[in-house]
Coordinates of C-alpha atoms and ligand atoms in Angstrom, one line a residue:
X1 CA 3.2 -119.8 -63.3
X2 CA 2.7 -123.4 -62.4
X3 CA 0.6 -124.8 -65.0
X4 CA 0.9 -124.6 -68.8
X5 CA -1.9 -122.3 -70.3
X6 CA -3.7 -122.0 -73.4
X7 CA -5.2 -119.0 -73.5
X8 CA -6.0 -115.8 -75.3
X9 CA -3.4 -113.5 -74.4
X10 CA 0.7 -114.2 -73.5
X11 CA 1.8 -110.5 -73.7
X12 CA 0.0 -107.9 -72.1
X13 CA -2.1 -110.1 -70.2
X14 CA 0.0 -111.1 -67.7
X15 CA 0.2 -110.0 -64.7
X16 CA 3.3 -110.2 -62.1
X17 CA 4.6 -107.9 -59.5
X18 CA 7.9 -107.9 -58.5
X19 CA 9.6 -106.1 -55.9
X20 CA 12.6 -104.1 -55.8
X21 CA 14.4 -99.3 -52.5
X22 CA 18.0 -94.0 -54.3
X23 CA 19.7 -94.4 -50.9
X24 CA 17.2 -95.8 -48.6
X25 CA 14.4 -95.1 -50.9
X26 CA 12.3 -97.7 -52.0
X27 CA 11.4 -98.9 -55.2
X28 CA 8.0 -101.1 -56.3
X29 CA 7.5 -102.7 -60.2
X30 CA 4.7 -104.3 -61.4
X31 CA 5.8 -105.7 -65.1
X32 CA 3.3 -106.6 -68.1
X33 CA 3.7 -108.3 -71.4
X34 CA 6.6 -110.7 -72.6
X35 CA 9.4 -112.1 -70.9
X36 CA 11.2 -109.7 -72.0
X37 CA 9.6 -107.0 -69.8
X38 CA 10.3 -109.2 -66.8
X39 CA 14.3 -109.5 -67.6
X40 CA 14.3 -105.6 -68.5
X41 CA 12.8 -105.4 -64.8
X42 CA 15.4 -106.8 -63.4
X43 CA 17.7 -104.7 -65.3
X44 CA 16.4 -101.3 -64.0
X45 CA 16.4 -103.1 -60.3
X46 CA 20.1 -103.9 -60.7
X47 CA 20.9 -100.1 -61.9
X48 CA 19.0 -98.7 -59.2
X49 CA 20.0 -101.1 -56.6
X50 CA 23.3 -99.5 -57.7
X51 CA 22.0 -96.4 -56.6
X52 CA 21.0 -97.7 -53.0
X53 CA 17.5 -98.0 -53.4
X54 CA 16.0 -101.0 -52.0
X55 CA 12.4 -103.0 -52.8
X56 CA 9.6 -103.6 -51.7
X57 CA 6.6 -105.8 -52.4
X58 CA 4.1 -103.1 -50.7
X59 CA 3.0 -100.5 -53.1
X60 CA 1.7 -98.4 -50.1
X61 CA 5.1 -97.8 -48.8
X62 CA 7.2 -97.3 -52.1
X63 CA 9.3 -94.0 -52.5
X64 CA 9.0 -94.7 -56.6
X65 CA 6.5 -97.1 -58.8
X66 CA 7.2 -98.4 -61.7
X67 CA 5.1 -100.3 -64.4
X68 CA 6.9 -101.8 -67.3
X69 CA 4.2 -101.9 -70.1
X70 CA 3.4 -103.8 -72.8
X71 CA 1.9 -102.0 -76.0
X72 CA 1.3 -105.3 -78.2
X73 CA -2.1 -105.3 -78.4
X74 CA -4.6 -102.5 -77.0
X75 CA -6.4 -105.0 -74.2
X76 CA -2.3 -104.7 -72.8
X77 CA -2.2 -100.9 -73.0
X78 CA -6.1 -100.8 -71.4
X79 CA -4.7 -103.2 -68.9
X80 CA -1.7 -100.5 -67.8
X81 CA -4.4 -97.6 -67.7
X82 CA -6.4 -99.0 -65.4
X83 CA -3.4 -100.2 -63.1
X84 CA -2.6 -95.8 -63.4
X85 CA -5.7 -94.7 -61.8
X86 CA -5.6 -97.7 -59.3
X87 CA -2.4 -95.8 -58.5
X88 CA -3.8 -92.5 -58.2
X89 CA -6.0 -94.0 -55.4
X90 CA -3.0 -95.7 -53.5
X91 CA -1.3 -92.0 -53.9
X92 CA -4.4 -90.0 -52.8
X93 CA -5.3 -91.9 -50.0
X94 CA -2.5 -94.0 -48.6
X95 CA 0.8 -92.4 -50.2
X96 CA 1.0 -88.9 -51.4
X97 CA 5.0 -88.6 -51.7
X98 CA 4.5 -91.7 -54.4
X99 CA 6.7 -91.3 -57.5
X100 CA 5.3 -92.9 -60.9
X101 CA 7.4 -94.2 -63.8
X102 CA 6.1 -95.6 -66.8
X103 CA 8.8 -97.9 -68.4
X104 CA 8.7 -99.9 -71.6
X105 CA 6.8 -100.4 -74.8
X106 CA 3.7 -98.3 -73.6
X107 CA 6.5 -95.4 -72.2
X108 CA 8.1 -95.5 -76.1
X109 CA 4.9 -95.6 -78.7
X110 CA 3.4 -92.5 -76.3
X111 CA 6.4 -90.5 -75.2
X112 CA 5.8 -87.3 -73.8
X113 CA 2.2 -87.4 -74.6
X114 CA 2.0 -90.0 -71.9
X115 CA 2.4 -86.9 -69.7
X116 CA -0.5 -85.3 -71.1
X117 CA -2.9 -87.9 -70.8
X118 CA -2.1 -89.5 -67.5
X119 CA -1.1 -86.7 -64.6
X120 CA -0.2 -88.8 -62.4
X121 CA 2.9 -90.0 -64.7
X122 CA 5.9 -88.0 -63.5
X123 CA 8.6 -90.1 -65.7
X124 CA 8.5 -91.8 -68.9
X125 CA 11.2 -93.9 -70.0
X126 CA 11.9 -96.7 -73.3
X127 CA 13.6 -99.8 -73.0
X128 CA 16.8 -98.5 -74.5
X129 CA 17.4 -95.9 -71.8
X130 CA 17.4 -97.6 -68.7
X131 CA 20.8 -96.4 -67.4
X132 CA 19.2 -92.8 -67.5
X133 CA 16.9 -93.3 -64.5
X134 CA 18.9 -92.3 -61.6
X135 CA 19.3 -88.7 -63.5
X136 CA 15.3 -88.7 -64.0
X137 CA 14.7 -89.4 -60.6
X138 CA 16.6 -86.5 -60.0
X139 CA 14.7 -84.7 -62.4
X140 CA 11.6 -85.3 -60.2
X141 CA 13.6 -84.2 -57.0
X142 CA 13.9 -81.4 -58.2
X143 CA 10.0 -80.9 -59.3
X144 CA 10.2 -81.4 -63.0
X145 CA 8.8 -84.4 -64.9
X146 CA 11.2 -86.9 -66.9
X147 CA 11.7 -87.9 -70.1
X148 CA 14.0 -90.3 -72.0
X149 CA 12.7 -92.8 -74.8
X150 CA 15.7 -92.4 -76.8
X151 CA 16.8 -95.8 -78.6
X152 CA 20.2 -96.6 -79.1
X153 CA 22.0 -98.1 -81.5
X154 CA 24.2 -100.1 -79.0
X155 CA 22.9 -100.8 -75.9
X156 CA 22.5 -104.8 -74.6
X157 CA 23.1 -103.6 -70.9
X158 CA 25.5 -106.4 -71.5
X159 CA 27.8 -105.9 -68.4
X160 CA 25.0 -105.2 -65.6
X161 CA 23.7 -108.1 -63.4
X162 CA 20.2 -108.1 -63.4
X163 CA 18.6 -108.3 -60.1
X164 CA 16.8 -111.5 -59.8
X165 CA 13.0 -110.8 -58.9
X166 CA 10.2 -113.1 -57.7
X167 CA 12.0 -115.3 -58.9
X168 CA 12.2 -119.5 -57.8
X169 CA 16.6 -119.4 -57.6
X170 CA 15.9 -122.2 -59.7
X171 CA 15.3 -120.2 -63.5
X172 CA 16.3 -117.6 -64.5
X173 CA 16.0 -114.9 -68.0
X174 CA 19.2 -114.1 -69.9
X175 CA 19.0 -111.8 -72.7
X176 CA 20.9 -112.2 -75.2
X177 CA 19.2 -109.1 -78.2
X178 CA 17.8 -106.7 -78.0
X179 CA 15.1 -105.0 -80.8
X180 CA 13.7 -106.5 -84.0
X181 CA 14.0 -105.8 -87.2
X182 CA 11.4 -108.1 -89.1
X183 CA 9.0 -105.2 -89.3
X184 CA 5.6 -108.1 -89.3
X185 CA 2.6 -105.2 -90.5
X186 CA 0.7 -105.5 -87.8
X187 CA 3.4 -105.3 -84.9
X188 CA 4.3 -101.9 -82.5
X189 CA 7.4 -103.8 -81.0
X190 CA 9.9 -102.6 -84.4
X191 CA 9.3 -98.6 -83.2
X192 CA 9.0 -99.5 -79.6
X193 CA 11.8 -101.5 -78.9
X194 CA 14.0 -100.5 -82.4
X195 CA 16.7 -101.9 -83.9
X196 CA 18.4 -105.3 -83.7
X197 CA 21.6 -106.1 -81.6
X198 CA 23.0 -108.7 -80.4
X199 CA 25.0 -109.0 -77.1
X200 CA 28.4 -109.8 -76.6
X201 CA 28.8 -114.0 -76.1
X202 CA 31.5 -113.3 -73.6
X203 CA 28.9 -111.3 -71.2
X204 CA 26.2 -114.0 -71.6
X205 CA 28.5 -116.8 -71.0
X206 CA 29.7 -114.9 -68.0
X207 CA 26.5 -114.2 -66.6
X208 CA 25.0 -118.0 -67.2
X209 CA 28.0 -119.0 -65.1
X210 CA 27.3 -116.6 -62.7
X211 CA 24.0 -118.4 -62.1
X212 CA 25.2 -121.4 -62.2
X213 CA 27.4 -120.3 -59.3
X214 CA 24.3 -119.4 -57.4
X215 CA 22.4 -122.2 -57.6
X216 CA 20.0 -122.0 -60.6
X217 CA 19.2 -125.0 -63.0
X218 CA 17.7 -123.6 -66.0
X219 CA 18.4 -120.4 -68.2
X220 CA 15.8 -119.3 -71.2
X221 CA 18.1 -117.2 -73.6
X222 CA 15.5 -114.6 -74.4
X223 CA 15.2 -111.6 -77.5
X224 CA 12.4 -110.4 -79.9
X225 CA 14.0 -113.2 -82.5
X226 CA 16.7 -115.3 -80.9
X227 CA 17.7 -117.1 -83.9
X228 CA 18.4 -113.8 -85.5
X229 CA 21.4 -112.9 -83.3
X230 CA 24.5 -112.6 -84.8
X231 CA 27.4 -111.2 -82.9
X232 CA 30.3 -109.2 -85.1
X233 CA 31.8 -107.1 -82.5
X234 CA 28.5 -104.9 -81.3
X235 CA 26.3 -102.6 -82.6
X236 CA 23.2 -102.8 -84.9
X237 CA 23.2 -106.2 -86.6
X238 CA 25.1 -106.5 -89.4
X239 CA 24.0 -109.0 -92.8
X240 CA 26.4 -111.9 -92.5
X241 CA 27.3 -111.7 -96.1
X242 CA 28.1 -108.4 -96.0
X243 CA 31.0 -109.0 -92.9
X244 CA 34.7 -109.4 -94.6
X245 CA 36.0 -113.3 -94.3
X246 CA 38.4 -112.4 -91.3
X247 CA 34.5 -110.4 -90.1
X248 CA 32.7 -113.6 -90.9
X249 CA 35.4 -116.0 -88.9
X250 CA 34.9 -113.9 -85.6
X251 CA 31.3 -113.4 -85.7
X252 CA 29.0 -116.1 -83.3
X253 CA 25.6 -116.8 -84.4
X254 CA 22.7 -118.4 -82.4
X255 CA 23.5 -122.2 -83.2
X256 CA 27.2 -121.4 -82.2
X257 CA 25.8 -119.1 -79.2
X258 CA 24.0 -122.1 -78.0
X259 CA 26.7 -124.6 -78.6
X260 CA 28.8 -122.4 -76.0
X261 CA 26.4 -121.8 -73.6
X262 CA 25.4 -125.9 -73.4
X263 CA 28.6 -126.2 -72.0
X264 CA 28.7 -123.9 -69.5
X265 CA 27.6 -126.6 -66.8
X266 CA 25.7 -130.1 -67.9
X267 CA 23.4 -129.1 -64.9
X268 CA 22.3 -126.1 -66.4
X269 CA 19.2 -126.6 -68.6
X270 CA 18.7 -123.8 -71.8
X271 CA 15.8 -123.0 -73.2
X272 CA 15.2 -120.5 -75.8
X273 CA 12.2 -117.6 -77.0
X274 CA 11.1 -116.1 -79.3
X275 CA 12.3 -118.3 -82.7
X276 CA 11.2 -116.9 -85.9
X277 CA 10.7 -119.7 -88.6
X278 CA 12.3 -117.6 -91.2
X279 CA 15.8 -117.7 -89.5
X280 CA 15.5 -121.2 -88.2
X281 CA 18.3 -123.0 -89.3
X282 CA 19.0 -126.7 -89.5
X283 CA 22.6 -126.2 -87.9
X284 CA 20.3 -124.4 -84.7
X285 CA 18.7 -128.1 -84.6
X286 CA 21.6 -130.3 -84.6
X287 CA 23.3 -128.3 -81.7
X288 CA 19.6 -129.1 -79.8
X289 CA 19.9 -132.6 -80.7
X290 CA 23.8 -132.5 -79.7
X291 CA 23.2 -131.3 -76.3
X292 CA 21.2 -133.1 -74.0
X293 CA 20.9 -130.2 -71.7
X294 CA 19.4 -127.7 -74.2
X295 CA 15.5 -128.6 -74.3
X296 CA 13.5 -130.2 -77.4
X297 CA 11.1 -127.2 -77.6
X298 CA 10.8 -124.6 -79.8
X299 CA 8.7 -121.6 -79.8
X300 CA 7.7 -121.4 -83.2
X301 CA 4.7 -118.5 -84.2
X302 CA 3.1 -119.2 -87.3
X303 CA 0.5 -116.3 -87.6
X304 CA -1.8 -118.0 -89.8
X305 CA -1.8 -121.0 -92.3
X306 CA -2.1 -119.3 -95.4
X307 CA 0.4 -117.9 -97.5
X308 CA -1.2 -114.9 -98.5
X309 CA -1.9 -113.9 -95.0
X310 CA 1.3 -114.4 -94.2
X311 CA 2.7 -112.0 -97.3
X312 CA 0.4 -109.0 -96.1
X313 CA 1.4 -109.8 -92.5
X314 CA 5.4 -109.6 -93.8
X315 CA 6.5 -112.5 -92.2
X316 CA 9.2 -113.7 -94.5
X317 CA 8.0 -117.3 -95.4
X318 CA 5.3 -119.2 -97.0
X319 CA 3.2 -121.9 -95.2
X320 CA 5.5 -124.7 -97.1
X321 CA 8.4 -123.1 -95.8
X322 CA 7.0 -123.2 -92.4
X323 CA 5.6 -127.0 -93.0
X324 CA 9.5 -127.4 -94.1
X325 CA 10.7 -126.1 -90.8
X326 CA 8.4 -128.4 -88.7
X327 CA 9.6 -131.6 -91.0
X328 CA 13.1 -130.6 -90.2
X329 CA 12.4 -130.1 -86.0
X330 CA 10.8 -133.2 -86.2
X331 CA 13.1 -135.1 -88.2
X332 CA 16.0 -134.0 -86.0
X333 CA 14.7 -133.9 -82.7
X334 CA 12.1 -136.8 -83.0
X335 CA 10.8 -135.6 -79.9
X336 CA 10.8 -131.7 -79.5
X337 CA 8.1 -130.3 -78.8
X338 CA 6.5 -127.1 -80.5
X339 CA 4.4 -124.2 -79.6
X340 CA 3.0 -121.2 -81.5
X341 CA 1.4 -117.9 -81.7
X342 CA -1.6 -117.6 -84.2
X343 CA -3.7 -114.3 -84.8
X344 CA -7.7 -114.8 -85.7
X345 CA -9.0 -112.4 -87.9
X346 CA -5.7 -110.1 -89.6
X347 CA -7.1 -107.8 -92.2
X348 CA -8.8 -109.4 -95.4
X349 CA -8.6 -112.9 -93.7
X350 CA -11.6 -115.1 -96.0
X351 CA -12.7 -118.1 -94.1
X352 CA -11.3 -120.4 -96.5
X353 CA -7.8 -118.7 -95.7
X354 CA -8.5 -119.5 -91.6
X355 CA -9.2 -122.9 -92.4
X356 CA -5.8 -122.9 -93.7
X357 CA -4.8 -121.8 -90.4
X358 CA -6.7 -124.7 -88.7
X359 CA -5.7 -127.5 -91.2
X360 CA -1.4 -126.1 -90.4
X361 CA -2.6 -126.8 -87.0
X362 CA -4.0 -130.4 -87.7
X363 CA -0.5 -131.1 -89.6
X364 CA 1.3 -129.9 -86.8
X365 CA -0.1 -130.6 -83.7
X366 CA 1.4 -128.1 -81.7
X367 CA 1.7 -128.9 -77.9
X368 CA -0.1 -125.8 -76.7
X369 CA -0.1 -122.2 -78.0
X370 CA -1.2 -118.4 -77.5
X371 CA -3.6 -117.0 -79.7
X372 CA -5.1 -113.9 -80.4
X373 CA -7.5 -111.5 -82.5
X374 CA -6.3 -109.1 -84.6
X375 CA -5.7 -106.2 -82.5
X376 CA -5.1 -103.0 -84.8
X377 CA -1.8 -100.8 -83.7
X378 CA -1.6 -97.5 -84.6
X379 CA 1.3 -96.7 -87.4
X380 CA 2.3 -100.1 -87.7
X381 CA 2.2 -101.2 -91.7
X382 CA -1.0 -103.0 -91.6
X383 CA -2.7 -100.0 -90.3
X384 CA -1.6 -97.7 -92.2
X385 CA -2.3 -99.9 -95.7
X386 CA -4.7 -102.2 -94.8
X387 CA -8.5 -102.4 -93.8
X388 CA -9.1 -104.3 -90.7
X389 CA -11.8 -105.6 -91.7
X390 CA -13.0 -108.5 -90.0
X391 CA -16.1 -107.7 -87.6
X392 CA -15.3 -108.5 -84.2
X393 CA -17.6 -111.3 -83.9
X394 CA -15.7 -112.7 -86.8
X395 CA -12.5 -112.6 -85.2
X396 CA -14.0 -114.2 -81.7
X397 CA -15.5 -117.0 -83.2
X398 CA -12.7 -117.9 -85.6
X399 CA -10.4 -117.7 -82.3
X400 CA -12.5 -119.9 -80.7
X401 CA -12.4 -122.3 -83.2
X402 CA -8.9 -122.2 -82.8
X403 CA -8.7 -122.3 -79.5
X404 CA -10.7 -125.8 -79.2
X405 CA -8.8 -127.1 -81.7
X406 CA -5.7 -126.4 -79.8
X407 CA -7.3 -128.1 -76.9
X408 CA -7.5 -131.5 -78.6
X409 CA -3.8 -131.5 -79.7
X410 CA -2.6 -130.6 -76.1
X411 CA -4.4 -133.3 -75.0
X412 CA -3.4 -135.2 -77.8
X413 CA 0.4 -134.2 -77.2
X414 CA -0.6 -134.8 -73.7
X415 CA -1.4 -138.0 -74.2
X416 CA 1.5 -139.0 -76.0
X417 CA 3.5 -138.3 -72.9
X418 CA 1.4 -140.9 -70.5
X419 CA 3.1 -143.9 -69.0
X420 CA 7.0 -142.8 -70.2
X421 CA 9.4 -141.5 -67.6
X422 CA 10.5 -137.8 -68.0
X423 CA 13.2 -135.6 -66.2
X424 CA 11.5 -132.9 -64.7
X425 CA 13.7 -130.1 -62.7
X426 CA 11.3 -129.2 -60.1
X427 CA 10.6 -125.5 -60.0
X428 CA 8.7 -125.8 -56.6
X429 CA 5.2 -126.7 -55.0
X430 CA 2.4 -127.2 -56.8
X431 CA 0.0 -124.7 -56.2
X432 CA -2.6 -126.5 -55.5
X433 CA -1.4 -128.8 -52.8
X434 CA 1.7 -128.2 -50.4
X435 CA 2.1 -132.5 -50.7
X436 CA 2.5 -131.7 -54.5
X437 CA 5.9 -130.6 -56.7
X438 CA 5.7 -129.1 -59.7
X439 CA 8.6 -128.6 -63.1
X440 CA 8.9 -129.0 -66.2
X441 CA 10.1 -131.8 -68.7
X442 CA 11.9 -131.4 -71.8
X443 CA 9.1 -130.3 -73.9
X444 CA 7.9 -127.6 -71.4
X445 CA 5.0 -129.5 -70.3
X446 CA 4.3 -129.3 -66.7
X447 CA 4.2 -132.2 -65.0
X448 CA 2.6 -132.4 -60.7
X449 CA 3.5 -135.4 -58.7
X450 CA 3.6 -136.1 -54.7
X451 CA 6.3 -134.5 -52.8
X452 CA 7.8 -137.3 -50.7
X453 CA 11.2 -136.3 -50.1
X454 CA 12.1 -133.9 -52.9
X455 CA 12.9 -130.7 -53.5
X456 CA 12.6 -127.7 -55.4
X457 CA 15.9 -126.9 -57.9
X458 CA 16.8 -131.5 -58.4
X459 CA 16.2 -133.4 -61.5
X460 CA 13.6 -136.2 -60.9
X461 CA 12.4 -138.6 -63.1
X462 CA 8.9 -138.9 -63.2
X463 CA 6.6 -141.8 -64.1
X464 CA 3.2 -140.3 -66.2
X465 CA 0.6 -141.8 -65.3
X466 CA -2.7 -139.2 -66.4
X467 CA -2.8 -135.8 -68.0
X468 CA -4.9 -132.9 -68.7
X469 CA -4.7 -130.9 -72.1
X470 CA -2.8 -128.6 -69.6
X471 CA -0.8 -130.6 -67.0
X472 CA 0.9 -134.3 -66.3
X473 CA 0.1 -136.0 -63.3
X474 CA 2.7 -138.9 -62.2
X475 CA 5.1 -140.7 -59.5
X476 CA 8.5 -139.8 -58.9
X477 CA 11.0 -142.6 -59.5
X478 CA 14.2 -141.1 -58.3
X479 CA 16.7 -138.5 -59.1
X480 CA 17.6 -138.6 -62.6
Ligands
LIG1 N1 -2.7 -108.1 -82.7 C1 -2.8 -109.3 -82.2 N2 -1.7 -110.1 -81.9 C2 -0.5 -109.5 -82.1 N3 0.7 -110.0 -81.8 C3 1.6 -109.1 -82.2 N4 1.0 -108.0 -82.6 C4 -0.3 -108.3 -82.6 C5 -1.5 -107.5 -82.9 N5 -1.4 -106.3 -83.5 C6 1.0 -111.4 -81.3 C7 1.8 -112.2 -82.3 C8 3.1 -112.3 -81.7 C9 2.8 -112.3 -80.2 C10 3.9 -111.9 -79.3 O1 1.7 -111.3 -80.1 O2 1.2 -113.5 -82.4 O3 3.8 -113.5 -82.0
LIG2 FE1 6.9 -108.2 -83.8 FE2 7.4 -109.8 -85.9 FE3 9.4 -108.7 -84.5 FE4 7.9 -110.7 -83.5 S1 9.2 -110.8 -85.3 S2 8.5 -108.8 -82.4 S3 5.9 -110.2 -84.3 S4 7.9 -107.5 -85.7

């Protein structure tokens, strides 16, 4: 993506394909919803690459597809139905031999009754059983259809190499959890992804050298809540208190995780997502501000600004507590920049208690953000116990409100960054002009500037000269 969005709609929305052939068979994956999905991707391309399949970016000639779906909101799951029957046409008219696997958050919540409802599905597989598919395939070989949405208690597919898809050479996705166990009401990924765990330091260190090795600049440590993890020797994540002292010495938690992985190369860039606020520590701040290679942003959803909201939505913290957090990323890393999720409209929201949400936003000033209505999913807490309530035009308008206001404090951040030098790492050309580079600085803002003689993957610093509430524009001064 080259330019920094605001918009309704990070997971499920997006939309990437990526390309990956059982020995000489070939194997196609289109991939929806978070980051996480992406890295999971390239996970199942690794294990089947294993296998000796190959890929390939043309649906029409693909032995098996596979869509890795995103069940966050029901516009995502709509999104993955309508890809199915644009499927069925490809295998009706172009490919009858196709194979179709349905992979992820969409493949858990419905199980076998994806079967039912969509014919064309002949496997179904969750996001902790991965390492099955070579025997499901087999399955199908053999005429029958394939199930597996068992979730483990253990597995971080910590040892495999994940296959690196569309991607630049430059960034790359490292996962370092798996699961989530902060059971917010209103979210499916608790029972679709299941329980914490953290994976072992030694295999992330291992593989962020390993990309270091091949070239890339910039890792983004990824899990549900990275500033949850807590490694004590595997399995589902344990309470720190309750580890014994010699349990508690051994164990490696996210500020300690990121302190090791700064220093795998002072070339390699880390970035981090998703942070909840509850578990954001000050000691996770001063290794940011210690390392000049780990970047002054934080991902940082809020929800909504009021405190009640955020009790029935069981986030953990009040809007204080969150205000508390900002203070402390602001007072440590003077410069980091900070983005959110909010959702318009949760059950019961009054207006007075979304103007809390706006006046959070004024206080912070976030630097962009995703935002969202209230999208009811079914068995999660808040639909079980609470009314959704809020008419849809309700919702829209209240998200709109929030959305404009979001516009101003990009361009507000935006602005802020104008006539100062930043390092960008360039992640490639701008997509709008061939003469043009695009990357990133610090904060996660993109920043265009002329080509002249650069290239994709070096660290340039870059004069700002004009900005968008989306983009900087400036000059290249020279490698940094
Ligand atoms: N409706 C709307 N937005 C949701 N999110 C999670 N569940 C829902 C839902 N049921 C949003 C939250 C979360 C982001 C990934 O998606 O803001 O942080
Ligand atoms: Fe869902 Fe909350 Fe876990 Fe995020 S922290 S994945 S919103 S349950």
């Amino acid at each position: 993506m080259e330019e920094k969005v605001i918009e309704e709609g990070r997971q499920g929305e997006a939309l990437e394909l990526i390309n990956a052939s059982k020995s000489g068979r070939k194997m196609y994956i289109e991939s929806y919803g978070c980051q996480m999905n992406f890295s999971d991707s390239e996970i199942v391309a690794s294990i089947l690459t294993d296998e000796g399949f190959s890929t390939t970016p043309n649906i029409e000639e693909a032995d098996v597809v596979f869509v890795n779906t995103c069940s966050i909101r029901e516009k995502a799951e709509q999104t993955v139905r309508n890809r199915l029957k644009v499927y069925n046409a490809i295998k009706k008219k172009q490919n009858p031999r196709m194979v179709v696997g349905v992979l992820g958050c969409m493949a858990e919540r419905l199980k076998e009754k994806f079967l039912e409802e969509e014919k064309l599905v002949d496997i179904v597989v969750g996001p902790d059983a991965y390492r099955d598919l070579p025997n499901l395939i087999g399955d199908v070989d053999i005429g029958r259809k394939a199930v597996n949405v068992i979730l483990s208690k253990e597995e971080t597919y910590a040892e495999i190499s994940p296959v690196r898809l569309g991607g630049n050479g430059i960034t790359a996705f490292v996962s370092i959890m798996r699961g989530c166990d902060n059971m917010c009401s209103f979210c499916v990924v608790p029972f679709t992804r299941g329980r914490e765990r953290s994976r072992d330091p030694e295999s992330i260190v291992k593989e962020c050298q390993q990309l270091v090795a091949d070239g890339y600049k910039e890792v983004t440590l990824l899990g549900q809540n990275v500033d949850s993890y807590l490694w004590s020797g595997g399995g589902l994540k344990k309470d720190f208190k309750k580890l014994s002292p010699e349990e508690q010495a051994k164990s490696v938690n996210f500020a300690q995780l990121l302190d090791v992985v700064a220093q795998v190369s002072p070339e390699l860039r880390i970035r981090f997502s998703t942070s909840h606020p509850k578990d954001m520590t000050d000691d996770v701040l001063h290794i940011m501000a210690k390392h000049e290679n780990i970047c002054n942003y934080i991902h940082l959803p809020v929800q909504s600004g009021n405190s009640r909201i955020l009790e029935l939505m069981n986030r953990g913290y009040t809007r204080e507590w969150y205000i508390d957090r900002v203070d402390a990323i602001k007072r440590i890393i003077p410069d980091c920049g900070i983005s959110m999720d909010i959702i318009s409209g949760f059950c019961t929201e009054t207006e007075k208690e979304h103007q809390d949400t706006l006046s959070l936003m004024e206080y912070v000033k976030y630097d962009f953000g995703f935002m969202f209505n209230y999208s009811e999913r079914p068995n999660t807490q808040a639909q079980r116990k609470l009314n959704d309530d809020i008419p849809d035009i309700v919702k829209k308008r209240r998200l709109k409100e929030i959305i404009d206001l979001q516009m101003q404090h990009s361009h507000f951040r935006n602005q802020e960054h104008v006539g100062k030098v930043h390092k960008i790492l360039v992640e490639g050309v701008s997509k709008k002009s061939d003469q043009e580079l695009f990357g990133r600085n610090t904060q996660n803002t993109v920043v265009v500037f002329p080509r002249e003689k650069f290239e994709a993957g070096q660290y340039i610093n870059v004069e700002v000269y004009e900005c968008t509430s989306a983009t900087l524009k400036g000059k290249a001064i020279g490698l940094a």
